[in-house]
PDB file of C-alpha atoms in Angstrom:
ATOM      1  CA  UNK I   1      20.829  -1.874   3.121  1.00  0.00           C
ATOM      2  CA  UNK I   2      17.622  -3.955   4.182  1.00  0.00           C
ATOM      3  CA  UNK I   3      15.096  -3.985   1.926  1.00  0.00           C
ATOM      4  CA  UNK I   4      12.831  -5.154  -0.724  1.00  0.00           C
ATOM      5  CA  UNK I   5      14.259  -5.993  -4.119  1.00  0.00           C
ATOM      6  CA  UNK I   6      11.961  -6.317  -7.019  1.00  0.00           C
ATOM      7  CA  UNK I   7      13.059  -7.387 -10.627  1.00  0.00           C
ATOM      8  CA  UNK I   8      12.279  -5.967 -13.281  1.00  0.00           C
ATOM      9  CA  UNK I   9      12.158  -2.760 -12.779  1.00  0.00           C
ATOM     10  CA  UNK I  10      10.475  -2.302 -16.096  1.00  0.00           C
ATOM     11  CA  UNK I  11       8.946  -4.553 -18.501  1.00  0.00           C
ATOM     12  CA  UNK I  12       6.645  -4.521 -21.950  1.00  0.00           C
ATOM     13  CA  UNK I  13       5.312  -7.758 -22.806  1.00  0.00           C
ATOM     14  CA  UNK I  14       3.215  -9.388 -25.480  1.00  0.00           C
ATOM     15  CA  UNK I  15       0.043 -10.823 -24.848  1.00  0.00           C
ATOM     16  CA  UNK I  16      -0.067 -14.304 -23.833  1.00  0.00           C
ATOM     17  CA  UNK I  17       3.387 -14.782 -22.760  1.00  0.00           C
ATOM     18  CA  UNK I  18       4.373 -15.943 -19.212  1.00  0.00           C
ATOM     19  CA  UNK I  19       6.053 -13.467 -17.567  1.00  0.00           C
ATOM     20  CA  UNK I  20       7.635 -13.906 -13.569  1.00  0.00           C
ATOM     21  CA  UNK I  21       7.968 -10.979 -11.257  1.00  0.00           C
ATOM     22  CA  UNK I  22      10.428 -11.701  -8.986  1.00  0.00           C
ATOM     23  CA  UNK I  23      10.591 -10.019  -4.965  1.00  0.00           C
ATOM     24  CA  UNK I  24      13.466 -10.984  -2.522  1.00  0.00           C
ATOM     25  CA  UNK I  25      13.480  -9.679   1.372  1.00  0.00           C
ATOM     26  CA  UNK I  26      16.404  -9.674   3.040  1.00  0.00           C
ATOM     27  CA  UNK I  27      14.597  -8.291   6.881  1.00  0.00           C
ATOM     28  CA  UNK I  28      13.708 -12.107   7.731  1.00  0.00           C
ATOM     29  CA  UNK I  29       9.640 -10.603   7.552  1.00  0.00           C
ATOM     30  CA  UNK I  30       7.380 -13.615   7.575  1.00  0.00           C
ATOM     31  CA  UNK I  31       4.424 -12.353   5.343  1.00  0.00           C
ATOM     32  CA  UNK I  32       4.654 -11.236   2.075  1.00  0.00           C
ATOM     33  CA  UNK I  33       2.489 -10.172  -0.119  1.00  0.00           C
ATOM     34  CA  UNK I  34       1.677  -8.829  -4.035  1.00  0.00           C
ATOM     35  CA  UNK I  35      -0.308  -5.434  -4.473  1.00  0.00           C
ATOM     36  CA  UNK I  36      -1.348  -4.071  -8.243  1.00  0.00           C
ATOM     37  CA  UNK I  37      -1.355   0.076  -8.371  1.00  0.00           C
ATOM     38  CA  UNK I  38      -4.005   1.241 -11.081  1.00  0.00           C
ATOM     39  CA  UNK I  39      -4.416   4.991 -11.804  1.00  0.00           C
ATOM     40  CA  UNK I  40      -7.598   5.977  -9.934  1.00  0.00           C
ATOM     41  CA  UNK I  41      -8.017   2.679  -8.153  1.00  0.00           C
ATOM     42  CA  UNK I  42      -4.930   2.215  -5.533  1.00  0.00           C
ATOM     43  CA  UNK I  43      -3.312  -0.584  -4.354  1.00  0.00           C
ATOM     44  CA  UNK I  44      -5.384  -3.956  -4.823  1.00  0.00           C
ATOM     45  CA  UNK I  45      -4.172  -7.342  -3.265  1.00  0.00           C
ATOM     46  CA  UNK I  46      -3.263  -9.988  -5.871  1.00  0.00           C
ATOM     47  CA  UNK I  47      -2.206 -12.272  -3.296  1.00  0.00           C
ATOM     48  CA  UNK I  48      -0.089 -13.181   0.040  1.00  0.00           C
ATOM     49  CA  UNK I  49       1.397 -15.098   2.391  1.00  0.00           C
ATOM     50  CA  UNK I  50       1.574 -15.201   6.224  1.00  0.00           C
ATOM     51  CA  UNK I  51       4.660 -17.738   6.225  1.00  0.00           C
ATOM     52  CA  UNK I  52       7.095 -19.823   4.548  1.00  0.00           C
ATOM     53  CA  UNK I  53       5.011 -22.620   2.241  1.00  0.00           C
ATOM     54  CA  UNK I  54       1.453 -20.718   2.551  1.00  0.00           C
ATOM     55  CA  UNK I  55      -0.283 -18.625   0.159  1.00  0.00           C
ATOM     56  CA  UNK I  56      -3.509 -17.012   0.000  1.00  0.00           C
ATOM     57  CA  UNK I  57      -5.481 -15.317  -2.317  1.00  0.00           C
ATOM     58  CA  UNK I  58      -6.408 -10.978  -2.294  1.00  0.00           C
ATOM     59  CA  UNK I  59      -8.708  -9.079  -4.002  1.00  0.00           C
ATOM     60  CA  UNK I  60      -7.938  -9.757  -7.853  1.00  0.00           C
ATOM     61  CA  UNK I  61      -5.780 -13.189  -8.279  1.00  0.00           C
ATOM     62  CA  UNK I  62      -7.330 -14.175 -11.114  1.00  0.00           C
ATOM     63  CA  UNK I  63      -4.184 -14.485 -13.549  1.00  0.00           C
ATOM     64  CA  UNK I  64      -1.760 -14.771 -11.518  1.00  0.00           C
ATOM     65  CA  UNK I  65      -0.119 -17.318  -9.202  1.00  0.00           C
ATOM     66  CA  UNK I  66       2.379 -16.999  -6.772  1.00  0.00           C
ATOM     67  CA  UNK I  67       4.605 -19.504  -4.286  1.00  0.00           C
ATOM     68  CA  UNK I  68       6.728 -19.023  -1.416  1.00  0.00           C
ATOM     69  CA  UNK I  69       9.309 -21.804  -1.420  1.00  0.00           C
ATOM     70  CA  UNK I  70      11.155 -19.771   1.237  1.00  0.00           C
ATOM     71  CA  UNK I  71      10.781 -16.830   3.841  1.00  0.00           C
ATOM     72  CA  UNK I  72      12.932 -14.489   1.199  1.00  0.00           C
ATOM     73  CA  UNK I  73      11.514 -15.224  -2.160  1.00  0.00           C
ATOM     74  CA  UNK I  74       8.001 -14.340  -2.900  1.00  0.00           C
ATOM     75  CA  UNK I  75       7.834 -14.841  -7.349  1.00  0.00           C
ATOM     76  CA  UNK I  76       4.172 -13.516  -9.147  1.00  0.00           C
ATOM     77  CA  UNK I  77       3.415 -15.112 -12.119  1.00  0.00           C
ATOM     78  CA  UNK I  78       1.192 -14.356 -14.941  1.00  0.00           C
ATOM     79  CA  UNK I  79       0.485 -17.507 -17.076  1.00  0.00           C
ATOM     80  CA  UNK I  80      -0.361 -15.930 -19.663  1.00  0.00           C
ATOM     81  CA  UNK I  81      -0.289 -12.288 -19.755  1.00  0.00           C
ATOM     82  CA  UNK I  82      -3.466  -9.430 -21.029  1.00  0.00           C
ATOM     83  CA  UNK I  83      -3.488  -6.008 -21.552  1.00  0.00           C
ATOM     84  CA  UNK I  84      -5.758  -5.182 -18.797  1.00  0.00           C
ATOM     85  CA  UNK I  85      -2.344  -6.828 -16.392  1.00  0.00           C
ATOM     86  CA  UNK I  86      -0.619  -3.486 -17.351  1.00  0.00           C
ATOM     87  CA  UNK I  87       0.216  -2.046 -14.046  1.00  0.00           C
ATOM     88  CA  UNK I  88       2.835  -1.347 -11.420  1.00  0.00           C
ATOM     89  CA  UNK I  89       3.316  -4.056  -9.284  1.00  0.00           C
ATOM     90  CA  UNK I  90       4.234  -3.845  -5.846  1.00  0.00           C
ATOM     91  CA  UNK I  91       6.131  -6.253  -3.473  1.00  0.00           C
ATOM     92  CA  UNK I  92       5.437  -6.059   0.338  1.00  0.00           C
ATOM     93  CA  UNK I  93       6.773  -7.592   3.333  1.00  0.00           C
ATOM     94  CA  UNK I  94       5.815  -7.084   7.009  1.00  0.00           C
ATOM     95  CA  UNK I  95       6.455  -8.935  10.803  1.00  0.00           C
ATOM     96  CA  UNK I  96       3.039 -10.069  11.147  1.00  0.00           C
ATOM     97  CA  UNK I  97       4.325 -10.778  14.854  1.00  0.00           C
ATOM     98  CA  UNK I  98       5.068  -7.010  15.613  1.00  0.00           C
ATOM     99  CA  UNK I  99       1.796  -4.947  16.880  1.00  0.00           C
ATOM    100  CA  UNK I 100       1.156  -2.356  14.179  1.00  0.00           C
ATOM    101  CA  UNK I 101       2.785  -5.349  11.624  1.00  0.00           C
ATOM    102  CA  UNK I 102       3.523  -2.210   9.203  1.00  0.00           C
ATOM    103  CA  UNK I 103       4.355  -3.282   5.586  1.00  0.00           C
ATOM    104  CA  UNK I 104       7.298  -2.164   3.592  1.00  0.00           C
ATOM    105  CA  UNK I 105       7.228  -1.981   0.030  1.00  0.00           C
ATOM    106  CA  UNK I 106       9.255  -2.744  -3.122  1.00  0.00           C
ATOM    107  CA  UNK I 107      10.313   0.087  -5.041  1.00  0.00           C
ATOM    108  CA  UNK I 108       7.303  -1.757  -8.001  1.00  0.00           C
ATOM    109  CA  UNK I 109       8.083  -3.169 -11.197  1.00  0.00           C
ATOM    110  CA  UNK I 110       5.829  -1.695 -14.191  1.00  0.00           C
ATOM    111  CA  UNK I 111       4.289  -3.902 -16.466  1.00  0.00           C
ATOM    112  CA  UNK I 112       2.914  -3.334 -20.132  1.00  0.00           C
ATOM    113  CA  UNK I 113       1.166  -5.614 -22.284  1.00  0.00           C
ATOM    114  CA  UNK I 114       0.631  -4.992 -25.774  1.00  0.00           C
TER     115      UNK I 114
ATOM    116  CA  UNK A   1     -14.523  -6.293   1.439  1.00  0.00           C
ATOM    117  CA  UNK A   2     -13.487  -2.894   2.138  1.00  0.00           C
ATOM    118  CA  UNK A   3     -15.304   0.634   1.357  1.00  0.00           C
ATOM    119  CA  UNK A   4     -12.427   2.940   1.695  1.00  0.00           C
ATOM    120  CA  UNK A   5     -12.996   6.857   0.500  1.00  0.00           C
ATOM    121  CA  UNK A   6     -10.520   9.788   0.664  1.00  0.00           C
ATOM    122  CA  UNK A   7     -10.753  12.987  -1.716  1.00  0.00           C
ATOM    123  CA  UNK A   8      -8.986  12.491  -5.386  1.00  0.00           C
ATOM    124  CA  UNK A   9      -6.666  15.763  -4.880  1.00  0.00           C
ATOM    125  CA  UNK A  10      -5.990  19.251  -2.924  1.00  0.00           C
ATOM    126  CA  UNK A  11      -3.903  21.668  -3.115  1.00  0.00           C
ATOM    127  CA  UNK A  12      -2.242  23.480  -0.374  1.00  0.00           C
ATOM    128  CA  UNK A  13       0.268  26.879  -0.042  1.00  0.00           C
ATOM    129  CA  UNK A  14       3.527  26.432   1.708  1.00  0.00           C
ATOM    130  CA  UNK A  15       3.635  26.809   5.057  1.00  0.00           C
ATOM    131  CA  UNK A  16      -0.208  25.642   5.608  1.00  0.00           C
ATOM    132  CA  UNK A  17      -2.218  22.966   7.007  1.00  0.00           C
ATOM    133  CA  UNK A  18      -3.971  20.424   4.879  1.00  0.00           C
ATOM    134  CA  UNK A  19      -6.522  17.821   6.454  1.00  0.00           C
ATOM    135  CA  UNK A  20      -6.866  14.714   4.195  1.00  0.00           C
ATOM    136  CA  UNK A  21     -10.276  12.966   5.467  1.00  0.00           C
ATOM    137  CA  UNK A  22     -10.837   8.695   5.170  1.00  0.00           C
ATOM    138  CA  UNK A  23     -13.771   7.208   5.716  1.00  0.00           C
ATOM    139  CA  UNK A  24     -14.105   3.227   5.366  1.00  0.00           C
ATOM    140  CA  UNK A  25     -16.240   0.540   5.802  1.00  0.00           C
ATOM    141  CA  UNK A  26     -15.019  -3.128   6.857  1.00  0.00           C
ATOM    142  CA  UNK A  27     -15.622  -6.456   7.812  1.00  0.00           C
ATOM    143  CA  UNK A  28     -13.264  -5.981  11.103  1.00  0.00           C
ATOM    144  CA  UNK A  29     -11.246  -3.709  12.289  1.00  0.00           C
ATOM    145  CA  UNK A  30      -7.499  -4.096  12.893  1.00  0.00           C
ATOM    146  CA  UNK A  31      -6.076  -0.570  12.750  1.00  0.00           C
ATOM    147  CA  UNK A  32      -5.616   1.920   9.927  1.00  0.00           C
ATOM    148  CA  UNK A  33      -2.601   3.318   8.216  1.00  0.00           C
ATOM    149  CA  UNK A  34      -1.247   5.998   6.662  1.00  0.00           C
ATOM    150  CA  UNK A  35       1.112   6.223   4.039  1.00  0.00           C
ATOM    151  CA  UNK A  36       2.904   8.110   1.565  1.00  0.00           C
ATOM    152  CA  UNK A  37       3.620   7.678  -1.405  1.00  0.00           C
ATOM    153  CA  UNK A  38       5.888  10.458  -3.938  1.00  0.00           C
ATOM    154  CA  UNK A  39       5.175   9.955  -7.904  1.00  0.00           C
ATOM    155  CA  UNK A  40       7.528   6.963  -9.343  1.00  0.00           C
ATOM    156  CA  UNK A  41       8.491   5.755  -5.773  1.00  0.00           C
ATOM    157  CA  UNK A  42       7.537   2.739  -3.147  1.00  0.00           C
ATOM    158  CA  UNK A  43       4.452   3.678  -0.875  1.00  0.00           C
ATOM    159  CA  UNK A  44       6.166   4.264   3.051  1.00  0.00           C
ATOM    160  CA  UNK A  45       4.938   4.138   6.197  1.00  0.00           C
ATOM    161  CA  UNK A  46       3.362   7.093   7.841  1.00  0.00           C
ATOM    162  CA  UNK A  47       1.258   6.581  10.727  1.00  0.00           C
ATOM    163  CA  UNK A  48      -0.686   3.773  12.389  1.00  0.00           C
ATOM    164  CA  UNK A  49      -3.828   4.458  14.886  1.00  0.00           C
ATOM    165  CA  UNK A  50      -5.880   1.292  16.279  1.00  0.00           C
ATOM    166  CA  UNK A  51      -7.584   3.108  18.919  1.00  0.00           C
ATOM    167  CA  UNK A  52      -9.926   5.977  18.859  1.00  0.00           C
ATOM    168  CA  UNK A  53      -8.013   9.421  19.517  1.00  0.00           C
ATOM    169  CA  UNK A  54      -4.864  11.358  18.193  1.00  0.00           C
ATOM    170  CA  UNK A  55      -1.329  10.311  16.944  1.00  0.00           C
ATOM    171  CA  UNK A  56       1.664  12.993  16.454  1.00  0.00           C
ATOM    172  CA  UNK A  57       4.457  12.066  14.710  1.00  0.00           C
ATOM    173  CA  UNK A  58       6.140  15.832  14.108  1.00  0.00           C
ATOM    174  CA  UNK A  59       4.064  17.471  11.504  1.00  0.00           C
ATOM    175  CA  UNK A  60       2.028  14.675  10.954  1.00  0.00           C
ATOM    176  CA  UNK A  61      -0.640  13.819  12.935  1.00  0.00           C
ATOM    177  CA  UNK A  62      -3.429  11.200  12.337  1.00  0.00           C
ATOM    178  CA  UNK A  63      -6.905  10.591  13.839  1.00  0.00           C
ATOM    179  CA  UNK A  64      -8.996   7.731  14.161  1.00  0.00           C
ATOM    180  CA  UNK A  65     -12.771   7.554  15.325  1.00  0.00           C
ATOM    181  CA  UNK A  66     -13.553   3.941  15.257  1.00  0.00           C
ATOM    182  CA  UNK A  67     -17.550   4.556  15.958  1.00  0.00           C
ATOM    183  CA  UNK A  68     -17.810   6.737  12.455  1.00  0.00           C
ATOM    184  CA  UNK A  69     -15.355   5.197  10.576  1.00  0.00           C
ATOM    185  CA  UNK A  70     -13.318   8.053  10.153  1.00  0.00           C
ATOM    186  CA  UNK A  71      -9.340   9.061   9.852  1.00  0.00           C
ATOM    187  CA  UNK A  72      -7.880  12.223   9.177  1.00  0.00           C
ATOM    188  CA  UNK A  73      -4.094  12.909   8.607  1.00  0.00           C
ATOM    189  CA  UNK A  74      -3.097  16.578   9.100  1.00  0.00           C
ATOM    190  CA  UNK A  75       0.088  18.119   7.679  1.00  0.00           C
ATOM    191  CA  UNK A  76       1.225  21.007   9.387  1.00  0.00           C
ATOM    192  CA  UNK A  77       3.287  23.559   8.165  1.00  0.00           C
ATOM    193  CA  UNK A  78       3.606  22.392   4.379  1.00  0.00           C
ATOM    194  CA  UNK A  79       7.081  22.116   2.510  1.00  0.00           C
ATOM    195  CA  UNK A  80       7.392  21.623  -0.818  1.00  0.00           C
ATOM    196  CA  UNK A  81       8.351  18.083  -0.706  1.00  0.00           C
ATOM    197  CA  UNK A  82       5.298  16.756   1.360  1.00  0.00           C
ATOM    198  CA  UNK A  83       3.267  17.088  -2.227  1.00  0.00           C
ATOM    199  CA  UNK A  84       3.204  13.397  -3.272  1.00  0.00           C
ATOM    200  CA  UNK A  85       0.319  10.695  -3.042  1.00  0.00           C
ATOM    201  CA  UNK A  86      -1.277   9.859   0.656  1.00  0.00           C
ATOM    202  CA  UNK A  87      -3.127   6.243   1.383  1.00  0.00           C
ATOM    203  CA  UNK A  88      -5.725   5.934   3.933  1.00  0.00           C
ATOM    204  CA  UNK A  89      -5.518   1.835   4.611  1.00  0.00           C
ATOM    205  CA  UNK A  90      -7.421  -0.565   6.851  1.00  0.00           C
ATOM    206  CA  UNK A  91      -6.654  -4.077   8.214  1.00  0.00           C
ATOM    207  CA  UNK A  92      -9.860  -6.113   8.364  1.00  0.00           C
ATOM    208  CA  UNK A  93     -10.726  -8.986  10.615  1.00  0.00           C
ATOM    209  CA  UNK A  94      -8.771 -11.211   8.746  1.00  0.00           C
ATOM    210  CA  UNK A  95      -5.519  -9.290   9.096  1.00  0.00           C
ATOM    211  CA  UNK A  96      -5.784  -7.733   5.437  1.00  0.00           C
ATOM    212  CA  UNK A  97      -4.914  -4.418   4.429  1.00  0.00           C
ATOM    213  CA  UNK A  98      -6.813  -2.601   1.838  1.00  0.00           C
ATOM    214  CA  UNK A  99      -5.628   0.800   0.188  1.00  0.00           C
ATOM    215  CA  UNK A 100      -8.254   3.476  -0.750  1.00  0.00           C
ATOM    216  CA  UNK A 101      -7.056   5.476  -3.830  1.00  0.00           C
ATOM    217  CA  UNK A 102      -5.170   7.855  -2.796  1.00  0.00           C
ATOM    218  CA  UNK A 103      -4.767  11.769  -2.407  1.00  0.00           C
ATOM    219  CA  UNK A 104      -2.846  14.391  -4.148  1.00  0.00           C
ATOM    220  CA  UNK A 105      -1.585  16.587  -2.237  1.00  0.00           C
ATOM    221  CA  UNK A 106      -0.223  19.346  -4.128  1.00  0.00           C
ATOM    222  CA  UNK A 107       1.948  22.407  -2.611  1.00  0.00           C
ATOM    223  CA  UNK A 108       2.382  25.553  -4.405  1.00  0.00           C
ATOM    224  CA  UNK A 109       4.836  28.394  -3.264  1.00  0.00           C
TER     225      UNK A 109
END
């Protein structure tokens, strides 16, 4: 089935340790981006990409760093993880060529730092 | 940035209509979106309007006024399993999309 894959699906990590959240498309979508989902705040943008060896940066990217070696893989990484990066991460991908360019979404991996 | 406001929860009876209101403020305009999203799971696609007016999609419909920088997505005739979370988003100028925080719907018997 087409889709998003995001790994892990759960996580609890001490502070200070590098952690990687991986995403892998397999719908050949050209942008791709990272979203953080906070109770009482939504979905924020950590960061994106419109294509294959671009990123760019969102709403919150400080923290986190991200690369897109290829159009499938789309890895977030947190240097060097805080508490306040406890949160469910989202992967999303969308054909920034199509008119409504809708994005689909990961099913999120949860992250806790102690 | 984006100013994007929707009410934090309602509650609805089975079988009803519920109106969730969004009203946002951007640099741009590229469309808005709505989506859903049921406790635990992925956010999914609802409903996409770019031009003023009226979009059905079965029992959802969603409306966009451009000039007041307003959406609404109705749900008609409520089932149990429409109670989840629903996102009023907007694409800005530069071809962003920011989420406002969401709203409960829940529906009771």
């Amino acid at each position: 089935i087409a889709g998003i894959t995001q790994a892990p699906t759960s996580q609890i990590l001490a502070a200070g340790r590098r952690m990687t959240l991986r995403c892998t498309q397999d719908m050949r979508h050209n942008a791709m981006y990272w979203y953080r989902q906070d109770l009482g705040l939504g979905l924020r943008l950590i960061h994106y990409s419109n294509t294959a060896g671009t990123t760019g940066k969102g709403e919150v990217p400080d923290g986190y760093s991200v690369s897109r070696a290829n159009t499938d893989d789309f890895p977030l990484t947190l240097a060097s993880a805080v508490p306040s990066q406890t949160s469910v991460y989202f992967c999303a991908s969308s054909d920034s060529s199509s008119g409504a360019n809708v994005l689909t979404f990961g099913a999120g991996s949860r992250l806790t730092v102690l | 940035g984006q100013n994007i406001d929707q009410p934090t929860e309602m509650t609805a009876t089975e079988g009803a209509i519920v109106q969730i209101n969004c009203t946002y403020q951007t640099s741009g305009f590229n469309g808005l979106f709505w989506y859903q999203q049921h406790a635990g799971e992925a956010p999914t696609f609802l409903s996409y309007n770019v031009l003023d007016g009226l979009e059905e999609k079965g029992r959802f419909s969603s409306f966009l006024s451009r000039s007041k920088g307003y959406s609404y997505l109705l749900l008609k005739e409520l089932q149990m399993k429409d109670s989840a979370s629903y996102l009023c988003a907007v694409r800005d100028g530069d071809y962003k999309l920011s989420f406002g925080a969401g709203t409960t719907v829940t529906v009771r018997a």
